[in-house]
PDB file of C-alpha atoms in Angstrom:
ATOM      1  CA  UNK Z   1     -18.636   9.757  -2.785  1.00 68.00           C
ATOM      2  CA  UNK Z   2     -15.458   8.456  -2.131  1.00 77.00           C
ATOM      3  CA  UNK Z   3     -13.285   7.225  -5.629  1.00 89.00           C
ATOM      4  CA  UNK Z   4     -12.978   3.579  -4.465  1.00 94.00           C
ATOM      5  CA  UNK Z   5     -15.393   1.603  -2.210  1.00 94.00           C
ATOM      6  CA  UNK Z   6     -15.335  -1.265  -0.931  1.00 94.00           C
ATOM      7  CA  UNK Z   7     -16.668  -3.076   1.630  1.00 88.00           C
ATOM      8  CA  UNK Z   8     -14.888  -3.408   4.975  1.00 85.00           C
ATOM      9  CA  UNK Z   9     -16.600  -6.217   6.163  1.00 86.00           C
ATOM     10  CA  UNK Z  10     -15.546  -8.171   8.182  1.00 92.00           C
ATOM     11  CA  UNK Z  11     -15.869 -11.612   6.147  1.00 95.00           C
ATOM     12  CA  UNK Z  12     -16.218 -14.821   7.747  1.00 97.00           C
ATOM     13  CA  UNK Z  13     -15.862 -18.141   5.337  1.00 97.00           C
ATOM     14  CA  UNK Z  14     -15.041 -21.194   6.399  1.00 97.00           C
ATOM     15  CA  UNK Z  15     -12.196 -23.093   4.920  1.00 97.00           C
ATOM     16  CA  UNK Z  16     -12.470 -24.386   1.368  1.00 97.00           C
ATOM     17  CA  UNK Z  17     -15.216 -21.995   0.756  1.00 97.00           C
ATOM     18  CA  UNK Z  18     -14.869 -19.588  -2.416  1.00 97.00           C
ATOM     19  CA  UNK Z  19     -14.381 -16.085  -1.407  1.00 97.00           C
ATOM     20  CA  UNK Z  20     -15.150 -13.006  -3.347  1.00 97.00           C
ATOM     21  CA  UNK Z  21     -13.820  -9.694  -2.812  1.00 97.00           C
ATOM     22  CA  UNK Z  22     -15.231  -6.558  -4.496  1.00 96.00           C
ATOM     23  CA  UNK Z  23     -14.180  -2.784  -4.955  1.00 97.00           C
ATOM     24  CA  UNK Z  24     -16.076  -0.053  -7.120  1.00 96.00           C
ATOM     25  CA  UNK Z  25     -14.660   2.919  -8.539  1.00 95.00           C
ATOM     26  CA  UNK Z  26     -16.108   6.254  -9.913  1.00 93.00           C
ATOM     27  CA  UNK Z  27     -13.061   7.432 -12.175  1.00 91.00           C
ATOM     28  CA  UNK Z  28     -12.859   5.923 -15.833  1.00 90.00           C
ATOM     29  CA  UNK Z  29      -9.084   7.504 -15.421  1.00 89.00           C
ATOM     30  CA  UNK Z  30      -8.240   4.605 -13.541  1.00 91.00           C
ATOM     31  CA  UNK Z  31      -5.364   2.205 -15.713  1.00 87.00           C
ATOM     32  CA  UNK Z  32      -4.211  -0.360 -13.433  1.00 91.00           C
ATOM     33  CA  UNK Z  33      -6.127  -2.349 -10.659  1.00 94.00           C
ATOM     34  CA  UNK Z  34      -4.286  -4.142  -7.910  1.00 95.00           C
ATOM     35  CA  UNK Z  35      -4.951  -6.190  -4.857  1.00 97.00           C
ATOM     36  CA  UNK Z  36      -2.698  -6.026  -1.963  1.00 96.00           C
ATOM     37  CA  UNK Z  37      -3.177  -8.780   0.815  1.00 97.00           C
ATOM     38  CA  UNK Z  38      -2.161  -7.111   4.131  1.00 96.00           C
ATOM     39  CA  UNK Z  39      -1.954  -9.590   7.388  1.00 95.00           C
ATOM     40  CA  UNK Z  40      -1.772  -7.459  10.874  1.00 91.00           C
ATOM     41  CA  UNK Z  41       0.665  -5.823  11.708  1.00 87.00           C
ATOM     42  CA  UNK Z  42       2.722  -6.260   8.209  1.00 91.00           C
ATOM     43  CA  UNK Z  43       3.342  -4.168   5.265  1.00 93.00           C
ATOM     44  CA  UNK Z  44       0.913  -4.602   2.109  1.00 95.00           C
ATOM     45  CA  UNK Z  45       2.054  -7.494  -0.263  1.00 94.00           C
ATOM     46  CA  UNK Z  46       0.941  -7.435  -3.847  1.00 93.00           C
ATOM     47  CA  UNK Z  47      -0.966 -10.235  -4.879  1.00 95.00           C
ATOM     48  CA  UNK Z  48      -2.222  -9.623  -8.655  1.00 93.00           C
ATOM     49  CA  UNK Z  49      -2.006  -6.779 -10.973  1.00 91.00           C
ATOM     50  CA  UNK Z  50      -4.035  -6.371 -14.012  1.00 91.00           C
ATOM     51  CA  UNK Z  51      -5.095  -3.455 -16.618  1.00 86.00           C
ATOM     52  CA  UNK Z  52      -7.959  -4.796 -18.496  1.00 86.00           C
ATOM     53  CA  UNK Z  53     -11.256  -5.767 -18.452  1.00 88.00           C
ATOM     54  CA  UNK Z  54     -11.419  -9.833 -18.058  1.00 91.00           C
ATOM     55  CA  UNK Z  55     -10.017 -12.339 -16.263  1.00 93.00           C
ATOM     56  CA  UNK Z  56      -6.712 -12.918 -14.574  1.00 94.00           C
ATOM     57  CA  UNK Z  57      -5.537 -15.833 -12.637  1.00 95.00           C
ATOM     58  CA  UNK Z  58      -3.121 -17.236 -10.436  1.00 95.00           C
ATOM     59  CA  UNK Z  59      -2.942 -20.132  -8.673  1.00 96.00           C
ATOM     60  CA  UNK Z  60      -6.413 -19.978  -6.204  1.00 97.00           C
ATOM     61  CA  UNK Z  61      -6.611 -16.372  -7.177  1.00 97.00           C
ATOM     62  CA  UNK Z  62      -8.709 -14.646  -9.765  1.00 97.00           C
ATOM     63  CA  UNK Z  63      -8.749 -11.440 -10.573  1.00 96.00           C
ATOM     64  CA  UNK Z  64     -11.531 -10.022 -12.747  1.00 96.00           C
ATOM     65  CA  UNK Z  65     -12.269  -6.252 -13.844  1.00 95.00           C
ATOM     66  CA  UNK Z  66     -15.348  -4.870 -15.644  1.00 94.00           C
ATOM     67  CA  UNK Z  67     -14.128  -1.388 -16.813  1.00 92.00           C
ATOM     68  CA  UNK Z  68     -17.978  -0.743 -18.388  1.00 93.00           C
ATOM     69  CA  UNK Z  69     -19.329  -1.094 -14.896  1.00 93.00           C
ATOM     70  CA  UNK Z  70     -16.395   0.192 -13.060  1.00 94.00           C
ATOM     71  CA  UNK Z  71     -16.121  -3.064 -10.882  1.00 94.00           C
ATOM     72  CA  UNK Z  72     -13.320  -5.376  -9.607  1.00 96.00           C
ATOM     73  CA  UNK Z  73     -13.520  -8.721  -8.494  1.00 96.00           C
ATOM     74  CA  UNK Z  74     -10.907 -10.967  -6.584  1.00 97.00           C
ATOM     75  CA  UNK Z  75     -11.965 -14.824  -6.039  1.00 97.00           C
ATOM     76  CA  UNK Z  76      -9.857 -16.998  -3.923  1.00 97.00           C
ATOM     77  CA  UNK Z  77     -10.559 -20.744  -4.511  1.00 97.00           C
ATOM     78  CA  UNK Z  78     -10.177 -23.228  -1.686  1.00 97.00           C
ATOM     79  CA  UNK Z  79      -9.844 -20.327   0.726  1.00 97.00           C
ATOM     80  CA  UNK Z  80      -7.372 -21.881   3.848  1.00 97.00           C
ATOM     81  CA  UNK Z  81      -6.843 -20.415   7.293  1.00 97.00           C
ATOM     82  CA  UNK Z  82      -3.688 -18.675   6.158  1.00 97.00           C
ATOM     83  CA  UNK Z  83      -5.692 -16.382   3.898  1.00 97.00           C
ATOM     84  CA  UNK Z  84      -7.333 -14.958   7.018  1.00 97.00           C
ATOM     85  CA  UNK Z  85      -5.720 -11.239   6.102  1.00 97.00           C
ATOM     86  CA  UNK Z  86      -7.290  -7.447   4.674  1.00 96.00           C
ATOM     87  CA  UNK Z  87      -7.838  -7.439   1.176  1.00 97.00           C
ATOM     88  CA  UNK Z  88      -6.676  -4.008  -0.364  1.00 96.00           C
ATOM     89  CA  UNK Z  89      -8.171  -2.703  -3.423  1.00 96.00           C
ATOM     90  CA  UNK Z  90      -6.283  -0.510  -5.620  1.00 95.00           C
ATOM     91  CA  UNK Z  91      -6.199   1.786  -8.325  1.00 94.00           C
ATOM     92  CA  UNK Z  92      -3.520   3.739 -10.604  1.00 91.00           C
ATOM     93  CA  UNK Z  93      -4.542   6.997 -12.298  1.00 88.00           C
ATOM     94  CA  UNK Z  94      -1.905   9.486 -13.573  1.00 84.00           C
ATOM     95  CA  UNK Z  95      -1.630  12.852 -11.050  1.00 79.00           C
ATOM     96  CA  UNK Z  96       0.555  15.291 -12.913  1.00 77.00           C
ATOM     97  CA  UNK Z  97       3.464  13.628 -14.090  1.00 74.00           C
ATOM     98  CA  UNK Z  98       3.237  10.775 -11.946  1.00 80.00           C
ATOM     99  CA  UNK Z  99       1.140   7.441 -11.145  1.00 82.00           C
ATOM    100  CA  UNK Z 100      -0.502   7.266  -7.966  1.00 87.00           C
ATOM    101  CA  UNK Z 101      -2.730   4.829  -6.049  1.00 91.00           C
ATOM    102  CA  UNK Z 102      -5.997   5.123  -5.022  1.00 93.00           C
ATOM    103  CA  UNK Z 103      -6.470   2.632  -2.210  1.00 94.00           C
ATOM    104  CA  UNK Z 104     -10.024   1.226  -0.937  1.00 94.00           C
ATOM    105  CA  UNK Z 105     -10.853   0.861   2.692  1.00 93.00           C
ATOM    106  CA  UNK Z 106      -9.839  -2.786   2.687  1.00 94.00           C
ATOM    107  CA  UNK Z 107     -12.251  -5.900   3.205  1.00 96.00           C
ATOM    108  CA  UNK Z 108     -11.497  -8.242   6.443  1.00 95.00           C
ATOM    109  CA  UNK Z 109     -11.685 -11.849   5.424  1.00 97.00           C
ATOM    110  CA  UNK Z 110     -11.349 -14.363   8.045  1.00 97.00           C
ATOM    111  CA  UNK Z 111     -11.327 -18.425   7.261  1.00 97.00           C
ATOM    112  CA  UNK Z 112     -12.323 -20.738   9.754  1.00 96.00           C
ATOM    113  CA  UNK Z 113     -10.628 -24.170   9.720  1.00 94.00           C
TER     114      UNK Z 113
ATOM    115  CA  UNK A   1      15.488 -12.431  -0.131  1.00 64.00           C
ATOM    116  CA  UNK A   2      13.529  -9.299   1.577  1.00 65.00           C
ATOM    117  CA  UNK A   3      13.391  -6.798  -0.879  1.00 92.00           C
ATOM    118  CA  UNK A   4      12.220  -3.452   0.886  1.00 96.00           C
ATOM    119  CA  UNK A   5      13.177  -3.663   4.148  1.00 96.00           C
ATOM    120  CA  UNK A   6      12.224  -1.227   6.896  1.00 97.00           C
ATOM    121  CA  UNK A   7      13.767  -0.089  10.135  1.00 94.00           C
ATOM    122  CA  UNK A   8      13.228  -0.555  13.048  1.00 95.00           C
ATOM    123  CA  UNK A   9      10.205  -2.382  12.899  1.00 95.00           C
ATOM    124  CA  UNK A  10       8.879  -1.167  15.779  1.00 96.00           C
ATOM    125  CA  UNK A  11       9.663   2.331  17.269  1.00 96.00           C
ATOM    126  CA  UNK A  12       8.993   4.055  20.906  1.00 96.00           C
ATOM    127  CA  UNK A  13       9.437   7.538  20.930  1.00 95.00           C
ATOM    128  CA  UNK A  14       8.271  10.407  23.297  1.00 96.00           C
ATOM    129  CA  UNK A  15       5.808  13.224  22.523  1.00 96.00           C
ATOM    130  CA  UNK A  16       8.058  16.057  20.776  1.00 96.00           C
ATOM    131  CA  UNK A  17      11.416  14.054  20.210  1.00 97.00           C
ATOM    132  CA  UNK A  18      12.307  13.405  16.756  1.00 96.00           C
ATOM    133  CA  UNK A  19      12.888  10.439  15.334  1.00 97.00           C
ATOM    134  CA  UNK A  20      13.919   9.228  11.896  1.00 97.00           C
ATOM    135  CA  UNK A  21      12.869   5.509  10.296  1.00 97.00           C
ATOM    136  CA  UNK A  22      14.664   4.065   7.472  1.00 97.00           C
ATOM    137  CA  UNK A  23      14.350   1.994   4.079  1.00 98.00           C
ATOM    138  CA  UNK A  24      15.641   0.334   2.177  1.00 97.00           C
ATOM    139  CA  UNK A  25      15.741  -1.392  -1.432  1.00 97.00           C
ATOM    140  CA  UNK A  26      17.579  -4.172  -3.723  1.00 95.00           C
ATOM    141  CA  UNK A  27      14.968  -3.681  -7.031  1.00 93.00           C
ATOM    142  CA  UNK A  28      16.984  -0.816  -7.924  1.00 93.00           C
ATOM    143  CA  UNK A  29      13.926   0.868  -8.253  1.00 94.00           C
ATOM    144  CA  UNK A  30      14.249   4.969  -9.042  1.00 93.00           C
ATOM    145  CA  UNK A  31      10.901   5.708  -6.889  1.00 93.00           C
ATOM    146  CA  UNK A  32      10.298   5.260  -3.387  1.00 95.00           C
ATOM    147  CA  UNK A  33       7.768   6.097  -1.548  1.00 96.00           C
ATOM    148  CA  UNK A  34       6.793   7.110   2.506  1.00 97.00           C
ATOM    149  CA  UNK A  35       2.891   6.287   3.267  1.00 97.00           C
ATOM    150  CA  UNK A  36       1.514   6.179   6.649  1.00 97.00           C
ATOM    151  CA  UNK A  37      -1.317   3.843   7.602  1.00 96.00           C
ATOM    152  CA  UNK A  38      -3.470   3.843  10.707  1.00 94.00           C
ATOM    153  CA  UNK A  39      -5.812   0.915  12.120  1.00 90.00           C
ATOM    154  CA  UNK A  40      -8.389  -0.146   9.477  1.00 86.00           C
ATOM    155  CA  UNK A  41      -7.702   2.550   7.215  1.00 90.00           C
ATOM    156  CA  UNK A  42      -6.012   2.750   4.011  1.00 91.00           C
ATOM    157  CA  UNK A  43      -2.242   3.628   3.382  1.00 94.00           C
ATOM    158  CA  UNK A  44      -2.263   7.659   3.415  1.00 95.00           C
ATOM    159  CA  UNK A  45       0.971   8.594   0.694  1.00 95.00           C
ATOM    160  CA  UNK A  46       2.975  11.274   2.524  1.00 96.00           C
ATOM    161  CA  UNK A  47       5.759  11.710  -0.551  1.00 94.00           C
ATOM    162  CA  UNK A  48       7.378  10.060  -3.108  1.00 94.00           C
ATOM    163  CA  UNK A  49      11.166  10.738  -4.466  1.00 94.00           C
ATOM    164  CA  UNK A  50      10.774   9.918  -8.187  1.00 92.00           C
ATOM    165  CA  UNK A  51      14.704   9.867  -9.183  1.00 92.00           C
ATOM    166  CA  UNK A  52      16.246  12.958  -6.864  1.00 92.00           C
ATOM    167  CA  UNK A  53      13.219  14.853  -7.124  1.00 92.00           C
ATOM    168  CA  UNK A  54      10.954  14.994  -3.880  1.00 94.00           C
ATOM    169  CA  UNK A  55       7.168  15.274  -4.240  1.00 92.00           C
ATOM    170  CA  UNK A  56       4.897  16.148  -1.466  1.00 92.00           C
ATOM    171  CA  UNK A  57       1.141  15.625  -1.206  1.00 92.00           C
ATOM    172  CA  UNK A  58      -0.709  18.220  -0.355  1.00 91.00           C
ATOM    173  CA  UNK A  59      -1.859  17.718   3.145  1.00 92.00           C
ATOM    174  CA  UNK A  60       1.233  16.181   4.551  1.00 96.00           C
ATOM    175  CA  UNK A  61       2.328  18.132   7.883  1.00 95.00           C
ATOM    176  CA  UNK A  62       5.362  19.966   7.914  1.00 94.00           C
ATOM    177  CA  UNK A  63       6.546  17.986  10.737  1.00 95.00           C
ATOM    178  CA  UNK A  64       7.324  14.931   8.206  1.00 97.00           C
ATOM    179  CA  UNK A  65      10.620  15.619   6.182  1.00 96.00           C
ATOM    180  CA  UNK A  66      12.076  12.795   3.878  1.00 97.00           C
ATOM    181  CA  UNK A  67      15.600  12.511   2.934  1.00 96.00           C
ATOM    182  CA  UNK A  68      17.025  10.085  -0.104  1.00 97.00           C
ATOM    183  CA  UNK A  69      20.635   9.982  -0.044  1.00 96.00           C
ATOM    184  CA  UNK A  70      21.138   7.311  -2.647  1.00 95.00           C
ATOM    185  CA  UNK A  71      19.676   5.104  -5.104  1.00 95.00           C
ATOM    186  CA  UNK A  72      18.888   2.406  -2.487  1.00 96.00           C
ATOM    187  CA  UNK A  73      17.874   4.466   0.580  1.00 97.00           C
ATOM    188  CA  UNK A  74      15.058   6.643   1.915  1.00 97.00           C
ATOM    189  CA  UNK A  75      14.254   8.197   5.425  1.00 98.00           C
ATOM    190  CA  UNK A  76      11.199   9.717   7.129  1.00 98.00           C
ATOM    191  CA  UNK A  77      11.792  12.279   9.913  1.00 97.00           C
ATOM    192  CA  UNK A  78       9.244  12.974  12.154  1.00 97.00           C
ATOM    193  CA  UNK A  79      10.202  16.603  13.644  1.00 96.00           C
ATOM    194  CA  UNK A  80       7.764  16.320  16.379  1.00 96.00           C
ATOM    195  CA  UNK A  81       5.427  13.723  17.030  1.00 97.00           C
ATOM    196  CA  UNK A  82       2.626  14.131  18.587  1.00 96.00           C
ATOM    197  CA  UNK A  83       0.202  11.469  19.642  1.00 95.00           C
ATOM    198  CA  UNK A  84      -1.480  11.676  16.592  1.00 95.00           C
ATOM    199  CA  UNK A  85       1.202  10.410  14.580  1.00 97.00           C
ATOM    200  CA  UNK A  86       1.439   7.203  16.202  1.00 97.00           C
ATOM    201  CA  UNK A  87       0.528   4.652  13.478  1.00 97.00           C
ATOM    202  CA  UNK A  88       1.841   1.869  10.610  1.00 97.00           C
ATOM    203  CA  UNK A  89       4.994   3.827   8.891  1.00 98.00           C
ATOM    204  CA  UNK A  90       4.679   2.005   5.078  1.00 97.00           C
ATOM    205  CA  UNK A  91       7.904   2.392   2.673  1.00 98.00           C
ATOM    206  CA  UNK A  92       7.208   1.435  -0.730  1.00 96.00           C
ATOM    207  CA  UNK A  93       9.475   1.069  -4.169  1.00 95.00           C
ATOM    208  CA  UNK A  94       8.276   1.221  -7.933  1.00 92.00           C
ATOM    209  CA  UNK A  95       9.927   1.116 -11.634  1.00 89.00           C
ATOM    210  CA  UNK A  96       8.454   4.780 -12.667  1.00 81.00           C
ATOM    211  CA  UNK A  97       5.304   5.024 -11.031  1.00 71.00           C
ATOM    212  CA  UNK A  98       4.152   1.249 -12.415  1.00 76.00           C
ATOM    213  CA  UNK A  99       3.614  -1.446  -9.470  1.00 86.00           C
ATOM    214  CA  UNK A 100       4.971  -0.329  -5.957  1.00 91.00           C
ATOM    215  CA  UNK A 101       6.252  -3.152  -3.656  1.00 93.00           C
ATOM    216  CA  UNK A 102       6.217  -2.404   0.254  1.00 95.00           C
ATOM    217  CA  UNK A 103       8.477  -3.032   3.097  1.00 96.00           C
ATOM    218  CA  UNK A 104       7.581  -4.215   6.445  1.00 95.00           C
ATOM    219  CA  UNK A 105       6.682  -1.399   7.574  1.00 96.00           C
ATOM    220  CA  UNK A 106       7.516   0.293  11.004  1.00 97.00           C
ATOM    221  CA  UNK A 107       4.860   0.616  13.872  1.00 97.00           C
ATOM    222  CA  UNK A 108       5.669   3.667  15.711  1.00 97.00           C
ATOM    223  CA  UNK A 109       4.516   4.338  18.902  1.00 97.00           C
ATOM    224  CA  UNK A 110       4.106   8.171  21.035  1.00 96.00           C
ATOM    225  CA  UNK A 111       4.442   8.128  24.561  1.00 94.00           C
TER     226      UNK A 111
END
């Protein structure tokens, strides 16, 4: 069983729609949760950051974690054509002296005008 | 107002000739990292320089050396590619380990 999962999709919304993205994890060692939106051919671009359970939000994005069920949420509101990207889950967990990520597979999310 | 910024952003070399990509950084961040990322997968970390010091994973081939000459600058060297090393070249910056921020990145391609 692989540390993060998440489902690759591909997604297909069409615009205005809400969209929700989901990761699991299987290591409570995990501190910080990320998502990274990633359009082709471009590097990864961070798009929220949070460390505890509940509810984070910016703009059309939410970000939600559930650290009792090991389960991360992002919800983009009003989803537009220029969202059409990968979503990138991931996680920080200390490996010897250092922080590293643990990165899911990515989800596919296309939105249709 | 680019932040990490990668170079070249695309690169053709030839089975078995080396070839070196660069990066770059204004954060003044003190860690900088090298991860390579090939279609639909994940960013694989190669290394990370935390300060001076160099830390390699693991499984990362020989054939990939890094270099940090300064503060603001990183390299990758690819000794000898081979076909299998074509792919998405990520750079990456963080304060101490916290959030990392990534470049461009560099597609390299082996002929």
């Amino acid at each position: 069983q692989k540390e993060v999962e998440q489902d690759p999709g591909p997604l297909s919304v069409p615009e205005g729609a809400i969209v929700s993205l989901n990761c699991t994890y299987s290591n409570s060692a995990f501190q910080y949760f990320m998502w990274y939106r990633q359009y082709s051919r471009k590097g990864p671009e961070l798009l929220m950051y949070t460390y505890s359970s509940g509810n984070k939000e910016d703009g059309r994005f939410t970000a939600q974690v559930d650290k009792s069920s090991k389960y991360i949420s992002l919800f983009i509101r009003d989803s537009q054509p220029s969202d059409s990207a990968t979503y990138l889950c991931a996680m920080s967990v200390w490996a010897g002296n250092n922080r590293k990520l643990i990165w899911g597979l990515g989800t596919s999310l296309a939105v249709n005008p | 107002d680019a932040m990490v910024i990668q170079n070249p952003r695309y690169q053709v070399t030839q089975f078995g000739k080396p070839v070196t990509l660069s990066c770059s950084q204004t954060l003044n961040h003190n860690v900088m990292y090298w991860y390579q990322q090939k279609s639909s997968q994940a960013p694989k970390l190669l290394f990370h320089y935390y300060d001076k010091d160099f830390n390699n994973e693991a499984d990362t081939p020989d054939n990939f050396q890094s270099r940090r000459p300064n503060t603001s600058f990183c390299f990758l060297d690819i000794r000898s590619p081979g076909l299998g090393d074509a792919a998405m070249y990520l750079c990456a910056t963080s304060r101490n380990t916290d959030t990392q921020y990534f470049g461009p990145g560099t597609r390299l391609t082996v002929l």
